[in-house]
Short mmCIF file of C-alpha atoms and ligand atoms in Angstrom, two decimals:
data_model
loop_
_atom_site.label_atom_id
_atom_site.label_comp_id
_atom_site.label_asym_id
_atom_site.label_seq_id
_atom_site.Cartn_x
_atom_site.Cartn_y
_atom_site.Cartn_z
CA MET A 729 0.00 0.00 0.00
CA GLN A 730 1.18 3.59 -0.58
CA ILE A 731 1.45 4.94 2.97
CA SER A 732 2.43 8.37 4.25
CA VAL A 733 3.71 9.02 7.74
CA ILE A 734 3.60 12.62 8.92
CA GLY A 735 6.20 13.35 11.59
CA ALA A 736 9.69 11.81 11.64
CA GLY A 737 10.11 11.68 15.43
CA TYR A 738 10.50 8.52 17.54
CA VAL A 739 7.08 7.14 16.66
CA GLY A 740 6.87 8.38 13.07
CA LEU A 741 10.29 7.34 11.89
CA THR A 742 10.11 3.92 13.55
CA THR A 743 6.61 3.31 12.17
CA ALA A 744 7.64 4.46 8.68
CA ALA A 745 10.75 2.26 8.56
CA CYS A 746 8.90 -0.80 9.92
CA LEU A 747 5.97 -0.35 7.51
CA ALA A 748 8.49 -0.18 4.64
CA GLU A 749 10.20 -3.30 5.97
CA ILE A 750 6.93 -5.25 5.81
CA GLY A 751 6.56 -4.31 2.17
CA HIS A 752 4.67 -1.03 1.96
CA GLN A 753 5.71 1.94 -0.11
CA VAL A 754 6.26 4.63 2.52
CA LEU A 755 6.72 8.40 2.38
CA CYS A 756 7.92 9.77 5.70
CA ALA A 757 7.40 13.53 6.05
CA ASP A 758 8.48 16.25 8.41
CA ASN A 759 8.34 20.05 8.49
CA ASP A 760 11.93 20.20 9.67
CA LEU A 761 13.91 20.53 6.41
CA ASP A 762 17.23 20.02 8.16
CA LYS A 763 15.99 16.73 9.63
CA LEU A 764 14.80 15.61 6.17
CA LYS A 765 18.18 16.46 4.65
CA LYS A 766 19.98 14.42 7.30
CA LEU A 767 17.58 11.51 6.91
CA ASN A 768 18.13 11.58 3.16
CA SER A 769 21.85 11.26 3.77
CA GLY A 770 21.30 8.38 6.21
CA LEU A 771 21.65 10.29 9.51
CA LEU A 772 19.06 9.52 12.19
CA PRO A 773 17.96 12.25 14.62
CA PHE A 774 18.06 9.87 17.60
CA PHE A 775 19.45 6.52 18.67
CA GLU A 776 17.15 3.51 18.56
CA PRO A 777 18.54 -0.04 18.30
CA HIS A 778 18.13 -1.60 14.81
CA LEU A 779 16.46 1.48 13.34
CA ASP A 780 19.55 2.72 11.59
CA SER A 781 19.93 -0.36 9.39
CA LEU A 782 16.18 -0.57 8.82
CA VAL A 783 16.07 3.02 7.54
CA LYS A 784 19.18 2.61 5.39
CA ASN A 785 18.08 -0.69 3.82
CA ASN A 786 14.57 0.47 3.03
CA ALA A 787 15.73 3.84 1.72
CA ALA A 788 18.21 2.02 -0.52
CA SER A 789 15.48 -0.28 -1.84
CA GLY A 790 13.28 2.76 -2.57
CA ARG A 791 10.47 1.58 -0.27
CA LEU A 792 11.15 4.42 2.19
CA GLN A 793 11.45 8.02 1.05
CA PHE A 794 11.61 11.30 2.92
CA THR A 795 9.64 14.29 1.78
CA SER A 796 7.49 17.27 2.74
CA PRO A 797 4.10 16.79 4.46
CA THR A 798 2.27 18.23 1.44
CA GLU A 799 3.79 15.76 -1.01
CA ALA A 800 3.23 12.87 1.40
CA ILE A 801 -0.42 13.84 1.85
CA GLU A 802 -0.95 14.16 -1.91
CA ARG A 803 0.42 10.65 -2.54
CA GLY A 804 -0.47 8.42 0.42
CA SER A 805 -3.70 6.38 0.44
CA ALA A 806 -3.27 5.86 4.16
CA ILE A 807 -1.87 8.76 6.19
CA PHE A 808 -0.44 8.06 9.65
CA ILE A 809 -0.38 11.20 11.81
CA CYS A 810 2.63 10.85 14.11
CA VAL A 811 3.27 14.47 15.07
CA GLY A 812 4.12 15.58 18.60
CA THR A 813 1.47 16.29 21.23
CA PRO A 814 3.63 18.01 23.89
CA PRO A 815 2.15 19.09 27.21
CA LEU A 816 0.74 22.60 27.56
CA GLU A 817 1.28 24.56 30.78
CA SER A 818 -2.02 23.11 32.02
CA GLY A 819 -0.88 19.49 31.47
CA GLU A 820 -3.30 19.07 28.56
CA ALA A 821 -1.89 17.81 25.26
CA ASP A 822 -1.13 20.48 22.67
CA LEU A 823 -3.00 19.34 19.57
CA SER A 824 -2.01 22.21 17.30
CA ALA A 825 0.32 20.06 15.16
CA ILE A 826 -2.50 17.53 14.61
CA GLU A 827 -4.92 20.31 13.68
CA SER A 828 -2.43 21.70 11.20
CA VAL A 829 -1.94 18.30 9.51
CA ALA A 830 -5.73 17.91 9.31
CA ARG A 831 -6.05 21.23 7.51
CA THR A 832 -3.31 20.31 5.05
CA ILE A 833 -5.05 16.99 4.34
CA ALA A 834 -8.39 18.75 3.82
CA SER A 835 -6.92 21.33 1.47
CA THR A 836 -4.51 19.07 -0.44
CA ALA A 837 -5.82 15.51 -0.77
CA ARG A 838 -8.27 14.31 -3.40
CA GLY A 839 -10.20 11.04 -3.74
CA TYR A 840 -10.19 8.73 -0.68
CA ARG A 841 -7.82 8.89 2.29
CA LEU A 842 -7.58 6.76 5.42
CA VAL A 843 -6.44 9.20 8.11
CA ILE A 844 -4.80 7.29 10.98
CA GLU A 845 -4.24 9.00 14.29
CA LYS A 846 -1.16 7.44 15.91
CA SER A 847 -0.02 10.33 18.08
CA THR A 848 -1.21 10.01 21.68
CA VAL A 849 -4.31 12.18 21.96
CA PRO A 850 -7.21 12.77 24.35
CA VAL A 851 -10.37 10.74 23.90
CA GLN A 852 -12.73 12.24 21.29
CA THR A 853 -9.86 13.67 19.20
CA ALA A 854 -10.68 11.40 16.24
CA LYS A 855 -14.22 12.79 16.28
CA ARG A 856 -12.82 16.34 16.27
CA LEU A 857 -10.46 15.36 13.48
CA TRP A 858 -13.34 14.00 11.45
CA LYS A 859 -15.32 17.24 11.90
CA HIS A 860 -12.30 19.36 11.05
CA LEU A 861 -11.60 17.42 7.87
CA ALA A 862 -15.25 17.79 6.89
CA ILE A 863 -15.29 21.55 7.57
CA TYR A 864 -12.06 22.33 5.66
CA ASN A 865 -12.72 19.83 2.86
CA VAL A 866 -12.39 21.79 -0.39
CA ASN A 867 -11.70 19.01 -2.92
CA GLY A 868 -14.61 16.68 -2.20
CA LEU A 869 -12.28 14.43 -0.20
CA ASP A 870 -13.72 11.07 0.86
CA PHE A 871 -12.11 9.92 4.11
CA ASP A 872 -12.19 7.77 7.22
CA VAL A 873 -10.53 8.54 10.53
CA VAL A 874 -8.98 5.73 12.53
CA SER A 875 -7.38 5.70 15.95
CA ASN A 876 -4.44 3.29 16.04
CA PRO A 877 -2.52 3.89 19.28
CA GLU A 878 1.13 2.93 19.40
CA PHE A 879 2.71 0.84 22.15
CA LEU A 880 6.33 1.10 21.05
CA ARG A 881 8.85 1.45 23.86
CA GLU A 882 11.95 3.49 23.18
CA GLY A 883 14.95 1.20 23.17
CA SER A 884 12.95 -1.76 21.86
CA ALA A 885 10.59 -0.03 19.42
CA VAL A 886 11.52 -2.07 16.35
CA GLY A 887 11.04 -5.36 18.20
CA ASP A 888 7.74 -4.06 19.60
CA PHE A 889 6.49 -3.27 16.10
CA PHE A 890 7.16 -6.80 14.86
CA HIS A 891 6.01 -8.57 18.03
CA PRO A 892 3.17 -6.47 19.41
CA ASP A 893 1.14 -7.60 22.42
CA ARG A 894 -1.90 -6.33 20.55
CA ILE A 895 -2.97 -4.05 17.72
CA VAL A 896 -5.82 -1.69 18.53
CA ILE A 897 -7.94 -0.25 15.73
CA GLY A 898 -10.58 2.31 16.54
CA ALA A 899 -12.66 2.75 13.40
CA GLU A 900 -16.20 3.64 12.41
CA SER A 901 -16.38 2.02 8.96
CA PRO A 902 -15.76 -1.50 7.54
CA ARG A 903 -13.62 -0.01 4.76
CA ALA A 904 -11.28 1.55 7.33
CA VAL A 905 -11.01 -1.69 9.31
CA ALA A 906 -10.26 -3.67 6.14
CA MET A 907 -7.49 -1.26 5.14
CA MET A 908 -5.93 -1.37 8.62
CA LYS A 909 -5.96 -5.18 8.53
CA GLU A 910 -4.24 -5.07 5.15
CA ILE A 911 -1.57 -2.69 6.48
CA TYR A 912 -0.73 -4.88 9.48
CA ALA A 913 -1.29 -8.26 7.77
CA PRO A 914 2.42 -9.20 7.67
CA VAL A 915 2.76 -8.56 11.42
CA LEU A 916 -0.49 -10.34 12.24
CA THR A 917 0.22 -13.40 10.17
CA SER A 918 3.95 -13.76 9.74
CA PRO A 919 6.13 -12.82 12.70
CA ALA A 920 9.04 -14.54 10.92
CA ALA A 921 9.41 -11.37 8.82
CA CYS A 922 11.12 -9.77 11.84
CA PRO A 923 14.43 -8.23 10.80
CA ILE A 924 16.10 -8.26 14.24
CA HIS A 925 15.92 -11.76 15.68
CA SER A 926 17.55 -14.83 14.24
CA HIS A 927 15.05 -16.76 16.37
CA CYS A 928 11.87 -14.82 17.03
CA PRO A 929 10.01 -15.21 20.32
CA PRO A 930 7.49 -18.10 20.14
CA VAL A 931 4.80 -17.33 17.61
CA HIS A 932 1.52 -16.33 19.15
CA GLU A 933 -1.51 -14.89 17.52
CA VAL A 934 -1.46 -11.13 17.88
CA PRO A 935 -4.80 -9.98 19.32
CA LEU A 936 -6.49 -7.50 17.01
CA ILE A 937 -8.84 -5.29 18.99
CA VAL A 938 -11.32 -3.51 16.78
CA THR A 939 -13.39 -0.88 18.48
CA ASP A 940 -14.78 2.65 18.16
CA THR A 941 -12.36 5.57 18.05
CA ASN A 942 -13.14 6.85 21.56
CA SER A 943 -12.36 3.47 23.12
CA ALA A 944 -9.11 3.10 21.16
CA GLU A 945 -7.96 6.52 22.34
CA LEU A 946 -8.76 5.62 25.92
CA VAL A 947 -6.82 2.34 25.65
CA LYS A 948 -3.65 4.33 25.06
CA HIS A 949 -3.93 6.79 27.96
CA ALA A 950 -5.25 4.14 30.31
CA SER A 951 -2.40 1.73 29.42
CA ASN A 952 0.35 4.26 30.06
CA SER A 953 -1.35 5.48 33.25
CA PHE A 954 -1.75 1.93 34.53
CA LEU A 955 1.93 1.17 33.93
CA ALA A 956 2.91 4.43 35.64
CA MET A 957 0.66 3.46 38.55
CA LYS A 958 2.42 0.09 38.81
CA ILE A 959 5.79 1.83 39.04
CA SER A 960 4.65 4.33 41.68
CA PHE A 961 3.07 1.48 43.62
CA ILE A 962 6.26 -0.56 43.72
CA ASN A 963 8.20 2.56 44.68
CA LEU A 964 5.89 2.99 47.68
CA VAL A 965 6.39 -0.64 48.63
CA ALA A 966 10.17 -0.12 48.28
CA ASP A 967 9.90 2.71 50.83
CA ALA A 968 8.11 0.34 53.18
CA CYS A 969 10.84 -2.28 52.63
CA GLU A 970 13.52 0.25 53.54
CA ALA A 971 11.67 1.35 56.63
CA ALA A 972 10.90 -2.19 57.77
CA GLY A 973 14.13 -3.93 56.74
CA ALA A 974 12.65 -6.07 53.96
CA ASP A 975 13.94 -6.77 50.45
CA ILE A 976 11.97 -5.22 47.60
CA ALA A 977 13.42 -7.70 45.08
CA LYS A 978 11.82 -10.59 46.96
CA VAL A 979 8.64 -8.67 47.68
CA ALA A 980 8.25 -7.76 43.99
CA GLU A 981 8.90 -11.38 43.01
CA GLY A 982 6.27 -12.48 45.49
CA ILE A 983 3.73 -9.97 44.21
CA GLY A 984 4.48 -10.44 40.53
CA SER A 985 4.26 -14.22 40.64
CA ASP A 986 0.52 -13.75 40.86
CA GLN A 987 -0.41 -14.00 37.19
CA ARG A 988 -3.06 -11.36 37.67
CA ILE A 989 -0.31 -8.90 38.57
CA GLY A 990 2.74 -10.04 36.55
CA GLN A 991 6.46 -9.40 37.10
CA SER A 992 7.02 -6.58 34.64
CA PHE A 993 7.06 -2.93 35.67
CA LEU A 994 7.73 -3.79 39.28
CA ASN A 995 11.28 -2.41 39.30
CA PRO A 996 11.63 0.31 41.93
CA GLY A 997 13.93 3.24 41.34
CA ILE A 998 14.20 6.96 40.87
CA GLY A 999 10.83 7.18 39.13
CA PHE A 1000 9.53 7.04 35.60
CA GLY A 1001 10.56 9.60 33.01
CA GLY A 1002 10.62 10.02 29.25
CA PHE A 1003 8.28 11.83 26.96
CA CYS A 1004 5.34 9.46 27.47
CA PHE A 1005 4.43 8.51 31.03
CA PRO A 1006 4.81 11.91 32.75
CA LYS A 1007 2.94 13.82 30.05
CA ASP A 1008 0.32 11.14 29.36
CA LEU A 1009 -0.45 10.81 33.04
CA GLN A 1010 -0.97 14.56 33.36
CA ALA A 1011 -3.03 14.65 30.20
CA PHE A 1012 -5.22 11.78 31.44
CA VAL A 1013 -5.87 13.62 34.70
CA ARG A 1014 -7.01 16.67 32.69
CA ILE A 1015 -9.17 14.43 30.49
CA GLY A 1016 -10.75 12.99 33.65
CA GLU A 1017 -11.45 16.49 34.96
CA LYS A 1018 -13.09 17.51 31.68
CA LEU A 1019 -15.22 14.37 31.69
CA GLY A 1020 -16.22 15.04 35.28
CA CYS A 1021 -14.43 11.92 36.60
CA ASP A 1022 -12.36 11.90 39.77
CA PHE A 1023 -8.84 10.86 38.77
CA SER A 1024 -7.18 11.80 42.05
CA LEU A 1025 -5.67 8.29 42.10
CA LEU A 1026 -3.54 9.31 39.12
CA LYS A 1027 -2.59 12.63 40.69
CA GLU A 1028 -1.13 10.64 43.57
CA VAL A 1029 0.74 8.42 41.10
CA GLU A 1030 2.33 11.60 39.75
CA ASN A 1031 3.09 12.98 43.22
CA ILE A 1032 4.77 9.75 44.29
CA ASN A 1033 6.86 9.91 41.15
CA LEU A 1034 7.86 13.53 41.68
CA ARG A 1035 9.04 12.67 45.21
CA ARG A 1036 11.46 10.01 43.93
CA VAL A 1037 14.04 12.58 42.85
CA GLU A 1038 14.03 14.28 46.26
CA GLN A 1039 14.15 10.92 48.05
CA PHE A 1040 17.19 9.89 46.06
CA VAL A 1041 18.96 13.19 46.78
CA ALA A 1042 18.17 12.62 50.46
CA LYS A 1043 19.91 9.22 50.23
CA VAL A 1044 23.01 10.90 48.83
CA ARG A 1045 22.87 13.52 51.56
CA LYS A 1046 22.42 10.86 54.21
CA GLU A 1047 25.67 9.20 53.17
CA LEU A 1048 27.76 12.27 52.37
CA TRP A 1049 26.19 14.83 54.73
CA VAL A 1050 27.14 18.15 53.07
CA LEU A 1051 27.17 17.99 49.29
CA ARG A 1052 28.93 21.31 48.65
CA GLY A 1053 32.33 20.60 47.17
CA LYS A 1054 31.75 16.84 46.87
CA THR A 1055 32.51 15.12 43.56
CA LEU A 1056 29.75 12.81 42.37
CA ALA A 1057 30.01 10.42 39.45
CA ILE A 1058 26.70 9.98 37.63
CA TRP A 1059 26.39 6.83 35.56
CA GLY A 1060 23.44 7.15 33.20
CA LEU A 1061 21.54 10.19 32.00
CA ALA A 1062 18.96 8.75 29.59
CA PHE A 1063 15.48 8.13 31.03
CA LYS A 1064 15.99 4.41 30.39
CA PRO A 1065 18.67 2.26 28.75
CA GLU A 1066 19.08 1.72 24.99
CA THR A 1067 18.03 5.27 24.14
CA ASP A 1068 19.66 8.69 23.96
CA ASP A 1069 16.44 10.37 25.09
CA VAL A 1070 16.81 12.62 28.13
CA ARG A 1071 13.37 14.24 28.03
CA PHE A 1072 11.91 14.26 31.56
CA ALA A 1073 14.78 11.99 32.61
CA PRO A 1074 14.90 11.67 36.41
CA ALA A 1075 18.72 11.50 36.14
CA LEU A 1076 18.82 15.07 34.86
CA ASN A 1077 16.56 16.31 37.64
CA ILE A 1078 18.74 14.60 40.22
CA ALA A 1079 21.86 16.16 38.67
CA ARG A 1080 20.22 19.61 38.80
CA ARG A 1081 19.34 19.17 42.47
CA LEU A 1082 22.86 18.03 43.33
CA LEU A 1083 24.36 20.94 41.42
CA ALA A 1084 22.11 23.33 43.31
CA GLU A 1085 23.57 21.95 46.55
CA GLY A 1086 27.09 22.73 45.33
CA ALA A 1087 28.22 19.24 44.25
CA ARG A 1088 30.58 18.78 41.31
CA ILE A 1089 29.25 16.29 38.78
CA ARG A 1090 31.18 14.01 36.45
CA ALA A 1091 28.73 12.16 34.20
CA TYR A 1092 28.85 9.34 31.71
CA ASP A 1093 26.15 7.80 29.52
CA PRO A 1094 26.80 5.46 26.56
CA GLN A 1095 24.36 7.30 24.25
CA ALA A 1096 22.71 10.32 25.85
CA MET A 1097 25.57 12.74 26.54
CA GLN A 1098 25.13 14.81 23.40
CA LYS A 1099 21.47 15.45 24.19
CA ALA A 1100 22.16 15.94 27.90
CA LYS A 1101 24.78 18.61 27.15
CA ASP A 1102 22.09 20.87 25.66
CA GLU A 1103 19.90 20.56 28.74
CA LEU A 1104 22.54 20.33 31.42
CA PRO A 1105 25.63 22.45 30.96
CA GLY A 1106 27.87 23.00 33.97
CA ILE A 1107 28.81 19.38 34.59
CA THR A 1108 31.81 17.41 33.34
CA TYR A 1109 31.00 14.84 30.66
CA CYS A 1110 33.37 11.87 30.66
CA LEU A 1111 34.27 9.23 28.11
CA SER A 1112 33.86 6.19 30.36
CA PRO A 1113 32.33 5.16 33.70
CA ASN A 1114 35.85 4.93 35.15
CA GLU A 1115 36.74 8.43 34.03
CA ALA A 1116 33.55 9.74 35.65
CA ALA A 1117 34.42 7.92 38.88
CA HIS A 1118 37.86 9.54 39.10
CA ARG A 1119 38.29 10.91 42.67
CA ALA A 1120 34.53 10.73 43.20
CA ASP A 1121 33.03 10.74 46.69
CA ALA A 1122 30.24 8.50 45.39
CA ILE A 1123 29.13 6.78 42.21
CA LEU A 1124 25.42 7.28 41.50
CA ILE A 1125 23.79 4.80 39.10
CA LEU A 1126 20.82 6.51 37.49
CA THR A 1127 20.12 4.52 34.29
CA GLU A 1128 20.30 0.74 34.11
CA TRP A 1129 22.66 0.37 31.15
CA ALA A 1130 24.04 -3.20 31.01
CA GLU A 1131 27.64 -1.95 31.15
CA PHE A 1132 27.08 -0.54 34.66
CA ARG A 1133 26.03 -3.92 36.01
CA ARG A 1134 29.46 -5.50 36.25
CA PRO A 1135 32.22 -2.95 35.81
CA ASP A 1136 35.76 -3.61 37.05
CA TRP A 1137 35.13 -2.80 40.71
CA ALA A 1138 38.73 -3.59 41.66
CA GLU A 1139 39.96 -0.94 39.23
CA LEU A 1140 37.27 1.49 40.35
CA ALA A 1141 38.23 1.05 44.00
CA LYS A 1142 41.65 2.52 43.11
CA THR A 1143 40.08 5.45 41.20
CA VAL A 1144 37.43 6.76 43.57
CA ALA A 1145 38.05 9.07 46.51
CA HIS A 1146 35.54 7.17 48.61
CA PRO A 1147 34.16 3.66 47.88
CA LEU A 1148 30.45 4.38 47.89
CA VAL A 1149 27.87 3.39 45.26
CA ILE A 1150 24.31 4.70 45.46
CA ASP A 1151 22.28 2.72 42.98
CA GLY A 1152 18.99 4.28 41.90
CA ARG A 1153 18.11 1.27 39.73
CA ASN A 1154 19.07 -1.72 41.90
CA LEU A 1155 21.41 -2.89 39.19
CA CYS A 1156 24.34 -4.32 41.09
CA ALA A 1157 25.05 -7.27 43.36
CA SER A 1158 25.74 -5.94 46.84
CA GLU A 1159 28.04 -8.87 47.73
CA GLU A 1160 30.28 -8.18 44.74
CA LEU A 1161 30.62 -4.53 45.71
CA ALA A 1162 31.25 -5.38 49.35
CA ALA A 1163 33.98 -7.79 48.27
CA HIS A 1164 35.78 -4.84 46.69
CA GLY A 1165 35.34 -2.64 49.74
CA PHE A 1166 32.45 -0.58 48.41
CA GLN A 1167 29.56 0.54 50.53
CA TYR A 1168 26.43 -0.12 48.49
CA VAL A 1169 23.19 1.77 48.94
CA CYS A 1170 20.21 0.96 46.77
CA ILE A 1171 16.42 1.15 46.76
CA GLY A 1172 14.25 -0.87 49.13
CA ARG A 1173 16.86 -3.40 50.19
CA PRO A 1174 18.77 -3.86 53.41
CA GLN A 1175 22.35 -2.59 53.30
CA LEU A 1176 25.15 -5.08 53.80
CA ALA A 1177 27.13 -4.42 56.99
CA LEU A 1178 29.15 -1.22 56.72
CA PRO A 1179 32.95 -1.32 56.99
CA THR A 1180 33.91 -1.07 60.69
CA ALA A 1181 34.98 2.60 60.69
CA ALA A 1182 31.70 3.72 59.18
CA LYS A 1183 29.72 1.37 61.38
CA GLU A 1184 30.34 3.21 64.65
CA PHE A 1185 28.13 6.08 63.64
CA GLU A 1186 25.02 5.77 61.58
CA VAL A 1187 22.80 8.66 60.64
CA SER A 1188 19.35 8.50 62.07
CA PRO A 1189 16.90 10.65 60.11
CA LEU A 1190 15.50 12.09 63.35
CA LEU A 1191 18.59 12.44 65.51
CA GLY A 1192 21.35 13.24 62.99
CA LEU A 1193 24.65 11.49 63.76
CA ALA A 1194 24.05 8.87 66.40
CA PRO A 1195 26.06 5.95 67.69
CA LEU A 1196 24.72 2.74 66.20
CA ALA A 1197 23.32 0.67 69.02
CA SER A 1198 20.51 -1.82 69.22
CA PRO A 1199 17.37 0.24 69.73
CA PRO A 1200 15.46 -0.56 72.93
CA LEU A 1201 12.64 -2.91 72.08
CA SER A 1202 9.23 -1.38 72.26
CA ALA A 1203 6.82 -3.06 74.66
CA SER A 1204 5.02 -4.79 71.81
CA ALA A 1205 8.25 -6.09 70.25
CA ARG A 1206 9.77 -7.45 73.50
CA PRO A 1207 10.00 -11.21 73.68
CA LEU A 1208 7.34 -12.69 75.86
CA PRO A 1209 8.62 -13.75 79.28
C1 UGA B 520 6.04 3.80 27.23
C2 UGA B 520 5.16 2.55 27.12
O1 UGA B 520 5.79 1.47 27.80
C3 UGA B 520 4.90 2.18 25.66
O2 UGA B 520 4.02 1.08 25.60
C4 UGA B 520 4.27 3.38 24.95
O3 UGA B 520 4.08 3.13 23.58
C5 UGA B 520 5.20 4.58 25.09
O4 UGA B 520 5.42 4.85 26.49
C6 UGA B 520 4.53 5.77 24.43
O5 UGA B 520 3.50 6.21 24.92
O6 UGA B 520 5.00 6.19 23.37
P1 UGA B 520 8.66 4.29 27.05
O7 UGA B 520 8.32 5.63 27.62
O8 UGA B 520 9.52 4.23 25.85
O9 UGA B 520 7.32 3.48 26.68
O10 UGA B 520 9.44 3.47 28.18
P2 UGA B 520 9.06 2.43 29.32
O11 UGA B 520 9.86 1.21 29.11
O12 UGA B 520 7.62 2.26 29.45
O13 UGA B 520 9.63 3.17 30.63
C7 UGA B 520 9.11 4.41 31.07
C8 UGA B 520 9.78 4.83 32.36
O14 UGA B 520 9.41 3.97 33.45
C9 UGA B 520 11.32 4.80 32.33
O15 UGA B 520 11.82 5.97 32.95
C10 UGA B 520 11.68 3.58 33.13
O16 UGA B 520 12.95 3.67 33.76
C11 UGA B 520 10.57 3.56 34.17
N1 UGA B 520 10.32 2.22 34.73
C12 UGA B 520 9.85 1.21 33.96
C13 UGA B 520 10.54 1.99 36.09
O17 UGA B 520 10.96 2.90 36.84
N2 UGA B 520 10.27 0.75 36.61
C14 UGA B 520 9.81 -0.26 35.84
O18 UGA B 520 9.57 -1.37 36.39
C15 UGA B 520 9.59 -0.03 34.49
#
C-alpha cells in the first residue's frame, strides 16, 4: 500500500521504517527541512537499536522516502499522523500540530484517504479530526478517521512493532477496518518477517482489537497510566521495605508471581521519566477532569513519582552529609537504557538538584551525553564510567545500562576518593561490591554491613549522627517472658 507518515520523530520514523520493511511503499514527512536532509543522507535524529539499518536498507530499496508533508499527503492512500502532542502549561496535550496536519489533508488531498491518528491524543480527538476534515474539505475528499494507538517502547521499538502484544484499531467504517488489517497483515500473520531476531520469540496470535475511536484513544492513555501506577506502587512498597528492613526484590517477586499482577514494571527506582508517562499521566488527569471523573488516584501516582528525585537526593545527603564541594560520578543520564532520550529523565533532575547543593558532577552515559549537554551544561561529561568515577566521593547509578552492572570494581576502587555506590536502579550485586570494599546503597533493600569505621556512627533521620546501638525494644516487640 502507498502509505504516508507525517512526523519523523520517535514514533513516526520507527513506524515508517517498519511499515516499509513489511513491504509497503512509505513516504515519511516532516516540516523540519534540516531533519529531512539528514535523513536523506542516512543520519538519524536519535538513537534507537536496529532502526539505523532498517532506515538505510529500506531507503536504498526505494520503499522508504523522505519528503514534505504536502507531497506525502498528496500521494499516500493511508496517512499516519505521528506528530508531537507536547504538554501545555495546564498538562493538557497540545493538539495544534494535529490540527495543522488535518487542515493540510483537507486542502490538499483528493479522492479517498484513510487518516490514521497514531499520536497520543485525548479521547474524542478522532471525532474532532473527522469534523475538522469535513469543515475544511475543499476538494470533495472522501475519508475515514482511525485511531491506532502505538505501544512502542523506546529502546525496543523495532522489536515491539514486529512482536506487538496487541494491535488496537478504533474505526467507524468496515472499509477503514479492512485497510488497517491489510496494512498490518504481515505482522499479524507472519512474525518470521522480523528483521532483528535470528530466532523470534514463540509465535503467538497477535490480538487485534477492533473498536470505536473513543475506546481506542482511551486504551492508550489508560495503558500508560496503569503502567505508571504500577511503578509508583512498587516505589511505595520499596519505601516500606527500607523502613521495615525487607527486600523489595523478593517482595516484587512475590507480588508479581501472581499471574493477575505479573512481574514486569515492578522495578523500583528513581521514578519514571521520558516523553510518554509523565505527560500522558498529566493529560489523562485533565481528560478525567473535563469528563467530570475523579482521577485523584492518578494525581497521587504523579506525586509519588515527583518525590522520587528528592528521596534519592536525600539518600546521597544521608551518606555524604554536606554535598557542597563533593565530587559525584553519575552513571546514566537517559530516562531508560538503549536510548539517547533525556526528556523528563529523572537523572537530569537529580543532577540539577545536586548541582544546586554545590556538588561537582562528572557524568557518563553510553548514548545520551550529546542530548544531555544541551539541557545540562555545567557538569563534566566523561568518556567512560571509570573516568567519571575519578576521585569521586560517590558513584550514583541513574540509568540501568548493562555496562554498569558488572564494571571492574577492583579498578574502580583505586580510582574513587571514597568507595560508595548509590544505585537508583538496583542494578548491582551488593556482595560483589562489598567484596571490593564498596559501601552499596540501593532502593528498598537492606544494606550489607558497613565497613567497621563507618559502622560506629550511623545517621538516624531524626537524631542526625548517632552511635549505632541496638534500639530498645518497644513493649510490643519485646519477647514474651
Ligand atoms: C512507554 C510505554 O511502555 C509504551 O508502551 C508506549 O508506547 C510509550 O510509552 C509511548 O506512549 O510512546 P517508554 O516511555 O519508551 O514506553 O518506556 P518504558 O519502558 O515504558 O519506561 C518508562 C519509564 O518507566 C522509564 O523511565 C523507566 O525507567 C521507568 N520504569 C519502567 C521503572 O521505573 N520501573 C519499571 O519497572 C519499568
